[in-house]
Each structure stands twice: as structure tokens, then as C-alpha cells.
Amino acid sequence: MTVMAERASSQLSVDMFERIAEFAEREDETVRFEFIDGRIGLKKVTNGNHNTITMWLIRQCMRARPESDLNPLQGLKVEAYRKGRARPDGVLAPVDHFVGQGEWADPRGVLMAVEITSYDSDTHKRDRVEKPRAYAEAGFPVYLVIDRDNLSILVHSDPDLEDGYRDIHVVRLGGKVTLPDPVGIELDTEELKQYVD
């Protein structure tokens, strides 16, 4: 992003961002924008392994939490005062939780947000710095990162508006990890090792 584009996005209202994002998606269905920390970010098109991990996690959640859906498409209002907009790779919430909420849903009632790292230069800042803060401010009880770069699973919990997530548990890819309440799912991540590019 150029310096001029960064300045423009730092002054951008949430309403204007939503109009830009809606227009971009109508013009090109592979384009997805996010608005976090006052800046527009591009959510890159995923590859087959990324999508396979998403589907694996959906199946795990369906088995363990049939009363919940892991939605890979829902946009959310995030950050303090709901001034940001994010598109997690997955959002765990009760079945039908997002009915009638539109493209950018209120985060109340969300049990977990999920991100699967991409192989791009922005993934560290976006998935490991900005989103944990934004998701903690929005009050998501659990933030799960499947970190393909570092071959690990990061489970963020105990969100605090000021401090972000107070507990971050790291497990090497291939190990077992328990997602804390209110999620309460144990994942055996051995299968995921084959989906690392």
C-alpha cells in the first residue's frame, strides 16, 4: 500500500469502507477486504491446502459441537466499539446465530475466531499482531491460529479489552490441543502436517 493510500485509509470511515468492500466483491469475487486498526487490508485468495484445513476444522467442530457452526464466510465487527471489520477463516457460533445480521455481524455470541496463516509478507502483522488484539477487544473467548509457517497451533484465550489475550498456548503441529471453554473441543492435529505447503 502506498503512503497516500495508507493516509486515506487511516481517515476512512467504517461506512465508506463497507461501501468499498461491497463494490470490490461485486466486481471480483476473489477480492476480500478487512478494516482493522483503521487500515484496509486485503484478504488473499486461499489455496487448496488452506481450504482443506478449513474443511478439516469444520468437520471436527461438527462432530464435537453439533449445536454450533464453524462459518468460513462471515464478516464480523471487531475491535473496541466495533470500528473494525474482519473476515476470519472461521467463526464458531451457535447454529443460525448470524441469521439476519448481514455481511458484517455483531460479535456477541461468537465462541471462537479462526485464522489459518497464508504464505505472504503480511501474515505476521495481520494474524499474529492485529487480529489477536481486535478479536480480544471484540470479546471472542477463543482465537485459534493454525500457523503453517511455524508448524504450530496457537490457542488464545482469556480476552481483555486492554491487554488482549492473557493466555496463549502453543502446540507443535501434530500434537493434541484442547480448546478451552466455551469451545471445549480437543483436536488431534497430526493430520494437518500433510497440508503444510
Coordinates of C-alpha atoms in Angstrom, one line a residue:
M1 CA 0.0 0.0 0.0
T2 CA 1.4 3.4 -0.9
V3 CA 1.8 6.2 1.7
M4 CA -1.1 8.1 0.2
A5 CA -3.3 5.0 0.4
E6 CA -2.3 4.4 4.0
R7 CA -3.2 8.0 4.9
A8 CA -6.5 7.8 3.1
S9 CA -7.4 4.5 4.8
S10 CA -6.5 5.9 8.2
Q11 CA -9.1 8.6 7.7
L12 CA -11.7 6.3 6.2
S13 CA -15.0 5.8 8.0
V14 CA -16.4 2.3 8.6
D15 CA -19.4 3.2 6.3
M16 CA -17.1 4.2 3.5
F17 CA -15.0 1.0 4.0
E18 CA -18.1 -1.2 3.8
R19 CA -19.2 0.5 0.5
I20 CA -15.7 0.0 -1.0
A21 CA -15.6 -3.7 0.2
E22 CA -19.1 -4.3 -1.2
F23 CA -18.2 -2.8 -4.6
A24 CA -14.9 -4.7 -4.8
E25 CA -16.7 -8.0 -4.1
R26 CA -19.3 -7.3 -6.8
E27 CA -16.5 -6.6 -9.3
D28 CA -14.3 -9.5 -8.4
E29 CA -15.4 -12.4 -6.2
T30 CA -11.9 -13.3 -5.3
V31 CA -11.3 -9.9 -3.6
R32 CA -12.0 -9.7 0.2
F33 CA -11.1 -6.6 2.3
E34 CA -10.8 -6.2 6.0
F35 CA -10.6 -2.9 8.0
I36 CA -8.5 -3.4 11.2
D37 CA -6.7 -0.7 13.2
G38 CA -8.0 2.0 10.9
R39 CA -6.4 0.4 7.8
I40 CA -7.7 -1.5 4.8
G41 CA -6.2 -4.9 4.4
L42 CA -6.6 -7.4 1.6
K43 CA -7.6 -10.9 2.5
K44 CA -5.8 -13.1 0.0
V45 CA -7.4 -15.8 -2.0
T46 CA -6.6 -19.1 -0.3
N47 CA -5.0 -22.2 -1.9
G48 CA -6.2 -25.9 -1.8
N49 CA -4.2 -26.8 1.4
H50 CA -5.6 -23.7 3.2
N51 CA -9.2 -24.7 2.2
T52 CA -8.5 -28.4 3.2
I53 CA -7.5 -27.3 6.7
T54 CA -10.7 -25.2 6.9
M55 CA -12.8 -28.1 5.9
W56 CA -11.0 -30.4 8.4
L57 CA -11.7 -28.0 11.2
I58 CA -15.4 -27.7 10.2
R59 CA -15.7 -31.5 10.4
Q60 CA -14.1 -31.5 13.9
C61 CA -16.4 -28.8 15.1
M62 CA -19.5 -30.5 13.7
R63 CA -18.6 -33.8 15.5
A64 CA -17.8 -32.2 18.8
R65 CA -20.3 -29.3 18.8
P66 CA -23.3 -30.2 16.6
E67 CA -25.2 -27.2 18.2
S68 CA -22.7 -24.8 16.6
D69 CA -21.5 -23.9 13.1
L70 CA -18.0 -23.0 12.0
N71 CA -18.8 -20.4 9.4
P72 CA -15.9 -19.7 6.9
L73 CA -17.6 -16.8 5.2
Q74 CA -19.0 -14.5 7.9
G75 CA -17.6 -11.0 8.3
L76 CA -17.5 -9.5 11.8
K77 CA -17.5 -6.1 13.5
V78 CA -14.3 -6.2 15.6
E79 CA -12.1 -4.0 17.8
A80 CA -13.3 -1.8 20.6
Y81 CA -16.5 0.0 19.8
R82 CA -16.9 -2.3 16.7
K83 CA -15.0 0.1 14.5
G84 CA -13.1 -2.7 12.6
R85 CA -14.3 -5.3 10.1
A86 CA -12.6 -8.7 9.8
R87 CA -13.1 -11.9 7.8
P88 CA -11.8 -14.7 9.9
D89 CA -11.1 -18.1 8.2
G90 CA -13.8 -19.5 10.5
V91 CA -16.2 -18.2 13.1
L92 CA -17.7 -20.7 15.6
A93 CA -21.1 -19.6 16.9
P94 CA -24.5 -21.3 17.7
V95 CA -26.4 -22.6 14.7
D96 CA -28.4 -19.8 13.0
H97 CA -26.6 -17.2 15.1
F98 CA -25.9 -15.0 12.1
V99 CA -29.4 -15.1 10.5
G100 CA -30.5 -11.6 9.5
Q101 CA -27.2 -10.0 10.5
G102 CA -25.9 -9.3 7.0
E103 CA -22.3 -9.2 5.8
W104 CA -20.8 -7.6 9.0
A105 CA -22.3 -9.3 12.1
D106 CA -22.1 -8.2 15.7
P107 CA -19.6 -10.3 17.6
R108 CA -21.7 -11.0 20.6
G109 CA -22.2 -14.7 21.0
V110 CA -19.2 -15.7 18.9
L111 CA -17.3 -18.6 20.6
M112 CA -14.2 -18.7 18.6
A113 CA -12.5 -17.0 15.6
V114 CA -10.0 -19.0 13.5
E115 CA -7.2 -17.9 11.2
I116 CA -5.0 -20.1 9.1
T117 CA -1.8 -18.4 8.1
S118 CA -1.1 -17.7 4.5
Y119 CA 2.4 -17.5 2.9
D120 CA 2.6 -13.8 2.3
S121 CA 4.6 -10.9 3.7
D122 CA 1.6 -9.5 5.7
T123 CA 0.6 -12.6 7.6
H124 CA 2.7 -11.9 10.7
K125 CA 1.3 -8.5 11.3
R126 CA -2.2 -9.4 10.3
D127 CA -2.7 -12.8 12.0
R128 CA -0.3 -12.6 14.9
V129 CA -0.5 -9.0 15.9
E130 CA -3.5 -7.1 14.7
K131 CA -6.2 -9.8 14.8
P132 CA -5.4 -11.1 18.3
R133 CA -5.9 -7.5 19.6
A134 CA -9.0 -6.9 17.6
Y135 CA -10.6 -10.2 18.5
A136 CA -9.8 -9.8 22.2
E137 CA -11.3 -6.3 22.1
A138 CA -14.4 -7.8 20.4
G139 CA -14.6 -10.3 23.3
F140 CA -14.1 -13.6 21.4
P141 CA -13.4 -16.2 24.2
V142 CA -11.0 -18.1 21.9
Y143 CA -8.9 -17.2 19.0
L144 CA -7.3 -20.2 17.2
V145 CA -4.4 -19.8 14.8
I146 CA -3.2 -22.6 12.6
D147 CA 0.3 -21.3 11.9
R148 CA 1.6 -23.1 8.8
D149 CA 4.8 -21.0 8.8
N150 CA 5.8 -22.1 12.3
L151 CA 4.2 -25.6 12.2
S152 CA 2.2 -24.8 15.3
I153 CA -1.3 -24.2 16.7
L154 CA -1.8 -21.2 18.9
V155 CA -4.8 -21.0 21.2
H156 CA -5.5 -17.5 22.6
S157 CA -8.0 -17.3 25.5
D158 CA -8.9 -15.1 28.4
P159 CA -9.6 -11.9 26.3
D160 CA -9.1 -8.5 27.9
L161 CA -10.0 -5.1 26.3
E162 CA -6.8 -3.5 27.4
D163 CA -4.3 -6.4 27.5
G164 CA -5.5 -8.5 24.6
Y165 CA -5.5 -12.3 25.2
R166 CA -3.9 -13.1 28.5
D167 CA -3.3 -16.8 27.8
I168 CA -1.6 -18.1 24.6
H169 CA -1.0 -21.8 24.5
V170 CA 1.3 -23.2 21.7
V171 CA 1.3 -26.8 20.4
R172 CA 3.5 -28.1 17.6
L173 CA 1.6 -29.2 14.6
G174 CA 0.9 -32.9 15.0
G175 CA 0.1 -32.7 18.7
K176 CA -3.1 -32.7 20.6
V177 CA -4.6 -29.4 21.8
T178 CA -7.7 -28.6 23.9
L179 CA -9.7 -25.5 23.0
P180 CA -10.9 -24.0 26.3
D181 CA -14.5 -23.3 27.3
P182 CA -16.8 -22.2 25.9
V183 CA -15.5 -24.2 22.9
G184 CA -14.4 -27.3 24.8
I185 CA -13.0 -29.3 21.8
E186 CA -9.9 -31.5 21.7
L187 CA -8.1 -31.5 18.4
D188 CA -5.6 -34.1 17.3
T189 CA -3.6 -32.1 14.7
E190 CA -1.5 -35.0 13.3
E191 CA -3.5 -35.0 10.0
L192 CA -2.7 -31.3 9.4
K193 CA 1.0 -31.9 8.9
Q194 CA 0.3 -33.2 5.4
Y195 CA -1.4 -29.8 4.4
V196 CA 1.6 -27.6 5.1
D197 CA 2.9 -26.3 1.7

